[in-house]
PDB file of C-alpha atoms in Angstrom:
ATOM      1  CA  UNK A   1      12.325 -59.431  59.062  1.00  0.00           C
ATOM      2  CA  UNK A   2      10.214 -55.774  58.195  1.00  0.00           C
ATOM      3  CA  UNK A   3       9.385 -55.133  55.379  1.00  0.00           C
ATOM      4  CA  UNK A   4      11.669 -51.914  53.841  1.00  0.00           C
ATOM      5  CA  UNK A   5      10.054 -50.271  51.339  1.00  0.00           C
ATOM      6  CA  UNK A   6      12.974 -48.052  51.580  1.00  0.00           C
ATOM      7  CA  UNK A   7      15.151 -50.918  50.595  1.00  0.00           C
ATOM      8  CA  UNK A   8      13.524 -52.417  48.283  1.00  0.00           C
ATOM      9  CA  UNK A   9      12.853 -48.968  46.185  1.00  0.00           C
ATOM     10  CA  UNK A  10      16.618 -48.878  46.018  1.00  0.00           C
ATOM     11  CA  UNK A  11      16.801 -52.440  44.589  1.00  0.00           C
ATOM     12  CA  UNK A  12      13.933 -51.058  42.140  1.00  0.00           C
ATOM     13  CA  UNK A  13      16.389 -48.427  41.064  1.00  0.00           C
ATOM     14  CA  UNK A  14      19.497 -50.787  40.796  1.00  0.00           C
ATOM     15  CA  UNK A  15      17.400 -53.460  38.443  1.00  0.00           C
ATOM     16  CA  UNK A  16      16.349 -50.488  36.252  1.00  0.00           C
ATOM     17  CA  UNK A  17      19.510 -48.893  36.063  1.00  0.00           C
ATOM     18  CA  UNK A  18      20.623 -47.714  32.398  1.00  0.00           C
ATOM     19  CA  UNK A  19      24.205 -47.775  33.599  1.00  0.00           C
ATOM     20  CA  UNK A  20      23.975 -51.396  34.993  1.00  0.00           C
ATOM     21  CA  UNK A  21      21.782 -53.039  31.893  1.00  0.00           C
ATOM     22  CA  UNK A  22      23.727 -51.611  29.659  1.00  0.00           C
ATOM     23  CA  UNK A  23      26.753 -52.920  31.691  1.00  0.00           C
ATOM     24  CA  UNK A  24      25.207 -56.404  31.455  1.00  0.00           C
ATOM     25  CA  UNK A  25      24.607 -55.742  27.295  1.00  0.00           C
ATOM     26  CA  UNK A  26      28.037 -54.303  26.712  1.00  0.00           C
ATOM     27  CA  UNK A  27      29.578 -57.941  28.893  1.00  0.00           C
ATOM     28  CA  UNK A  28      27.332 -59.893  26.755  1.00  0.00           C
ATOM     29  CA  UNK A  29      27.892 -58.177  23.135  1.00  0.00           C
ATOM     30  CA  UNK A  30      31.834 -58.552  24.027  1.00  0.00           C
ATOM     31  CA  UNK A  31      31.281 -62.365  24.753  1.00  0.00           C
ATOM     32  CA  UNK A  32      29.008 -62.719  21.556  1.00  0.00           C
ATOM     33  CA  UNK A  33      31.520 -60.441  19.337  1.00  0.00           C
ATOM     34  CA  UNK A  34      28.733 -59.376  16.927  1.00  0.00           C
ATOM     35  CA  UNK A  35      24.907 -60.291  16.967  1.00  0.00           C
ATOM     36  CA  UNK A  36      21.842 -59.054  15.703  1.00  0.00           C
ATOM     37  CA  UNK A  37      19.235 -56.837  17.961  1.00  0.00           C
ATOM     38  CA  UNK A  38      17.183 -59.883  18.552  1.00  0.00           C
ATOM     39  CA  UNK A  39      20.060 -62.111  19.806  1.00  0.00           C
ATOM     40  CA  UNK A  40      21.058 -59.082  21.986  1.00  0.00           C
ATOM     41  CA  UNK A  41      17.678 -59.096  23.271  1.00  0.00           C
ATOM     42  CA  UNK A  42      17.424 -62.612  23.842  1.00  0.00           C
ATOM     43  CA  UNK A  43      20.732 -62.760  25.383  1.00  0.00           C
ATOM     44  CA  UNK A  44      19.717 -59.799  27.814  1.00  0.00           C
ATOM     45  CA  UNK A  45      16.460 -61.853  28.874  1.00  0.00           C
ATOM     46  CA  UNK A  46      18.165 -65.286  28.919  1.00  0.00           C
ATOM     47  CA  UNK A  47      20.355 -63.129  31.302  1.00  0.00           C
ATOM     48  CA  UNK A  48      17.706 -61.535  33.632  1.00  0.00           C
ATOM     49  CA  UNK A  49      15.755 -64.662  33.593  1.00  0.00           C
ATOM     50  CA  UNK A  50      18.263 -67.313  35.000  1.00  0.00           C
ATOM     51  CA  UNK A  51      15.234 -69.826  35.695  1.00  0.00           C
ATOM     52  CA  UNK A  52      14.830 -69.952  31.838  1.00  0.00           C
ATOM     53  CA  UNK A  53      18.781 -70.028  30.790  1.00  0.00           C
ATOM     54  CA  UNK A  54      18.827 -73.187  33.457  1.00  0.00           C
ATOM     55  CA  UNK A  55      16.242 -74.804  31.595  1.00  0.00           C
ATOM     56  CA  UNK A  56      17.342 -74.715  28.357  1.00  0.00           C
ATOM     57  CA  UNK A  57      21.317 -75.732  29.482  1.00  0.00           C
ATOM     58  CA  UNK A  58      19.503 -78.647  31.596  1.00  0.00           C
ATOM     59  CA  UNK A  59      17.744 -79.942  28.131  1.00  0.00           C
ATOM     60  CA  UNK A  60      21.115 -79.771  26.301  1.00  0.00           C
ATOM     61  CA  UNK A  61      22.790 -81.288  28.991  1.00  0.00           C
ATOM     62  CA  UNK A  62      25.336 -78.294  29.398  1.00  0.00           C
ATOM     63  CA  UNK A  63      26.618 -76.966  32.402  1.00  0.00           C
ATOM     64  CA  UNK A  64      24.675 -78.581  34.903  1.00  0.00           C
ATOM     65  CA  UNK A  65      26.875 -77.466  37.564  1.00  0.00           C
ATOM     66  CA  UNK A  66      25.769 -74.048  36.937  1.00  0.00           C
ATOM     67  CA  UNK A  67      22.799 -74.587  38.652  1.00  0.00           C
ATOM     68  CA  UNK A  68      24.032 -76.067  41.751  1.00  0.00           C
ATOM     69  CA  UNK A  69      25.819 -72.834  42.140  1.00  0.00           C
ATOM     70  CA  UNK A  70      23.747 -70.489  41.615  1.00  0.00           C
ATOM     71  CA  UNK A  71      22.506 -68.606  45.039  1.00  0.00           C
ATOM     72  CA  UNK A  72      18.797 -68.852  45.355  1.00  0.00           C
ATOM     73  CA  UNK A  73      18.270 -65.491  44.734  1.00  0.00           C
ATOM     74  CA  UNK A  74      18.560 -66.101  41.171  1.00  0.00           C
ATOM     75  CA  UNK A  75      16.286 -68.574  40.651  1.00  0.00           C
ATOM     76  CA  UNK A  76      13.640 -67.317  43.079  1.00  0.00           C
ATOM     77  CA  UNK A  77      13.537 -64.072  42.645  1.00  0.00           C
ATOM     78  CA  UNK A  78      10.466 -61.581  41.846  1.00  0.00           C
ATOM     79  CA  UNK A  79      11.496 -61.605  37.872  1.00  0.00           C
ATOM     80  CA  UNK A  80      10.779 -65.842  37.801  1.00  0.00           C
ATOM     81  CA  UNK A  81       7.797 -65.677  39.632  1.00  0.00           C
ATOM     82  CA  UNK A  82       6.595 -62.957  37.124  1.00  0.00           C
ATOM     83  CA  UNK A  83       8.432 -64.868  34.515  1.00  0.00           C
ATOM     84  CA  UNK A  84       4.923 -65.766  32.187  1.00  0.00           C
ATOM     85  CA  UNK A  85       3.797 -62.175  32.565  1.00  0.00           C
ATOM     86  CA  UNK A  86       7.213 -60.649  31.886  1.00  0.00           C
ATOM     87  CA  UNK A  87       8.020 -62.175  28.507  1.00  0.00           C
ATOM     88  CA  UNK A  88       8.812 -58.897  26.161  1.00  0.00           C
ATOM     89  CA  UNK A  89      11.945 -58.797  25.121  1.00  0.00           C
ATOM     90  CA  UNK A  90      12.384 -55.187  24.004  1.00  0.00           C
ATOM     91  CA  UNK A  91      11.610 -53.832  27.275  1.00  0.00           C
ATOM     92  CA  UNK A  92      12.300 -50.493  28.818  1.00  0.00           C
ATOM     93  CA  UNK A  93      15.512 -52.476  30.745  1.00  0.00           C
ATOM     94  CA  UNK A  94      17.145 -52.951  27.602  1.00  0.00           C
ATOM     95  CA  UNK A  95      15.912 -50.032  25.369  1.00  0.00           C
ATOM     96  CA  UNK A  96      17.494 -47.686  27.821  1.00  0.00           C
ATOM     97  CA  UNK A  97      20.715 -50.215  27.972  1.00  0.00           C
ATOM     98  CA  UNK A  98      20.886 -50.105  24.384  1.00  0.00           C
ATOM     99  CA  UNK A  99      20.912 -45.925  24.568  1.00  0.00           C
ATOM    100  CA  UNK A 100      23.520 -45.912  27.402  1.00  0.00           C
ATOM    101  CA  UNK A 101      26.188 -47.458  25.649  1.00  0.00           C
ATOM    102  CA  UNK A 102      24.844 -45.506  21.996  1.00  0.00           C
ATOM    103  CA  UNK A 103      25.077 -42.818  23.350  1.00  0.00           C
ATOM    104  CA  UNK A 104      28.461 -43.586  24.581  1.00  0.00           C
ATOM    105  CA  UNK A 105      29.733 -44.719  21.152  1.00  0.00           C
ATOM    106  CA  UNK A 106      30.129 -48.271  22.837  1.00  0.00           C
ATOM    107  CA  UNK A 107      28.494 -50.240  20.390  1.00  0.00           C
ATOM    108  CA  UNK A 108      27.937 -49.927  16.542  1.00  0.00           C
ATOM    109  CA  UNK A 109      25.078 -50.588  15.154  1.00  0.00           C
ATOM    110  CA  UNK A 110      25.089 -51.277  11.070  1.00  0.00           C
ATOM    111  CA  UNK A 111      22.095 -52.599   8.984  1.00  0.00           C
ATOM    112  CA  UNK A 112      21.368 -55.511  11.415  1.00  0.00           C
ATOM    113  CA  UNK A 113      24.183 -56.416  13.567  1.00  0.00           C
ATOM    114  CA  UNK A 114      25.482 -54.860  16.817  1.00  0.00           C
ATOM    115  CA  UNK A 115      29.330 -55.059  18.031  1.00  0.00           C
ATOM    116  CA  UNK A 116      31.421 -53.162  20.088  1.00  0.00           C
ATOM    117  CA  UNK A 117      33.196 -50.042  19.176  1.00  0.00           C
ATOM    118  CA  UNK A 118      36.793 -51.502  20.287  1.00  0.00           C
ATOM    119  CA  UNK A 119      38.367 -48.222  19.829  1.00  0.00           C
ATOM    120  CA  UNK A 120      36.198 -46.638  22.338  1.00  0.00           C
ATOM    121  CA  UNK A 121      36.441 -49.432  24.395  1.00  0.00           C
ATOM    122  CA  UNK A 122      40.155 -50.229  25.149  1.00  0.00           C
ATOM    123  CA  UNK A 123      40.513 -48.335  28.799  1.00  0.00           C
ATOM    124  CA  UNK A 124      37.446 -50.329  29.545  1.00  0.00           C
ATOM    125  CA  UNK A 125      38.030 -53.460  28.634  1.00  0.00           C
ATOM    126  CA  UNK A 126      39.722 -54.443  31.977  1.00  0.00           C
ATOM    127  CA  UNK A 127      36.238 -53.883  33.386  1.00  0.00           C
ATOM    128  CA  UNK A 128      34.653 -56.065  31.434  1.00  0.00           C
ATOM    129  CA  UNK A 129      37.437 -59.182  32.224  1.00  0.00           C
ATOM    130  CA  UNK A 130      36.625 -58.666  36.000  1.00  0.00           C
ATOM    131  CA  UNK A 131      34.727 -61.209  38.018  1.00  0.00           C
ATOM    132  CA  UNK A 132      32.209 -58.539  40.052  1.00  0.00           C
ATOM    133  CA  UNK A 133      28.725 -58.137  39.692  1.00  0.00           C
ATOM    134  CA  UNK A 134      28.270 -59.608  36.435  1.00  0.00           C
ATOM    135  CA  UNK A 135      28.459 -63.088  36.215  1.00  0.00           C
ATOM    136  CA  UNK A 136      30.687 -63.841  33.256  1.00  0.00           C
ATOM    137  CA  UNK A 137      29.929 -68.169  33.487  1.00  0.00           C
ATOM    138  CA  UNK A 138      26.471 -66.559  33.141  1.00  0.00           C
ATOM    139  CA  UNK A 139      27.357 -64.738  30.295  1.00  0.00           C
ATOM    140  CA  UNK A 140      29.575 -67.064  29.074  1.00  0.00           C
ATOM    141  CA  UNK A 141      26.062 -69.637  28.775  1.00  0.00           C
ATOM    142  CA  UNK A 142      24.076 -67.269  27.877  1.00  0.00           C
ATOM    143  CA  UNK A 143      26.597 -67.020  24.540  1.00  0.00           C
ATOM    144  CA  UNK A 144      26.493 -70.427  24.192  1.00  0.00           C
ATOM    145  CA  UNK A 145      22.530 -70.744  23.888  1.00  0.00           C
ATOM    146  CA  UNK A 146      22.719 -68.139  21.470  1.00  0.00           C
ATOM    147  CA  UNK A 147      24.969 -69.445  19.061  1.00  0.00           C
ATOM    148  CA  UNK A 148      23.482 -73.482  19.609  1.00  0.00           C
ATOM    149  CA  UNK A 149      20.028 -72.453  18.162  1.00  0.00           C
ATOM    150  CA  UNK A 150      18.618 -70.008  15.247  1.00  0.00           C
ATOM    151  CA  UNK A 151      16.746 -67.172  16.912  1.00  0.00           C
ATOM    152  CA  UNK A 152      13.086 -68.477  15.875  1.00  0.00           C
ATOM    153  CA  UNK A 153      13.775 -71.555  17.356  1.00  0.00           C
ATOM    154  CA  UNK A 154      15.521 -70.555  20.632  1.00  0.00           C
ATOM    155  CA  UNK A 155      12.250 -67.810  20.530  1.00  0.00           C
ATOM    156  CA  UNK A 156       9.690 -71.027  20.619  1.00  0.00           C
ATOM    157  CA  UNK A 157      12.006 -72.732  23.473  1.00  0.00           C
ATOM    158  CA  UNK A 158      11.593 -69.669  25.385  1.00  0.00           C
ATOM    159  CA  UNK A 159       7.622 -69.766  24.692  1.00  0.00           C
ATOM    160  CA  UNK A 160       7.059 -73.606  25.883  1.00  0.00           C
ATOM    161  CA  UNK A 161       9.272 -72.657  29.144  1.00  0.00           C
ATOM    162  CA  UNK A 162       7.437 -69.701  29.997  1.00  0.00           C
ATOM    163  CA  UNK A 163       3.826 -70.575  29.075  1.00  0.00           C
ATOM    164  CA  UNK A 164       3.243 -68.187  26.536  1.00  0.00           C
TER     165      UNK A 164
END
């Protein structure tokens, strides 16, 4: 197959979409209810970086069927090969998130936690329930790593996966 750069600028622009990462934030704030900005963070990356969310369900034996369904776009994707090199998890993907749905009045922010703003939120939340683009068993995990470990620990996990 050519090579489209034409294509693949477009698939540029989709990854670093505000609208979309903050689409994948606001799906994983509703699953998590209230977190801090580092568990958002981690959540988001956990997210983006499936190879690393696989290998920390496989070592606490959960939801190894995820894996085997997973298309291999996922887990071999430009973002895994890069994974050692892309390890910051405040990056611009999520800042800019993080402003789409402030700037929205999605989420509150107070002291140290995050949630969402439910009253704004109630003619969307049908969006957020619907399988589509955003995997919600992903989601769903990604929730589930967040709440098994403390941050600093899940943080040193992360580190020994990715080589840091």
């Amino acid at each position: 197959m050519k090579r489209s750069l034409e294509y693949e600028h477009k698939l540029y622009e989709i990854e670093e979409s505000p609208e979309i990462n903050g689409y994948i934030l606001l799906n994983l704030l509703n699953e998590l209810e209230e977190c801090t900005i580092e568990q958002l963070a981690v959540s988001f990356y956990l997210y983006r970086f499936t190879k690393v969310l696989v290998d920390i369900l496989n070592t606490l034996k959960l939801s190894q069927e995820f894996s085997k369904t997973l298309p291999e776009q996922e887990l071999l994707n430009l973002d895994t090969i890069l994974m050692p090199y892309l390890n910051e998890k405040y990056n611009e993907r999520f800042k800019k998130g993080i402003i789409q749905l402030l700037s929205r009045s999605l989420i509150i922010a107070n002291q140290n936690k995050i949630s969402i703003n439910r009253t704004k939120l109630t003619s969307r939340k049908n969006e957020l329930e619907k399988e589509g683009s955003i995997s919600r068993l992903k989601v769903k995990l990604v929730s589930k790593v967040i709440r098994e470990f403390e941050i600093g620990e899940l943080n040193k996990i992360i580190s020994n996966i990715v080589g840091e």
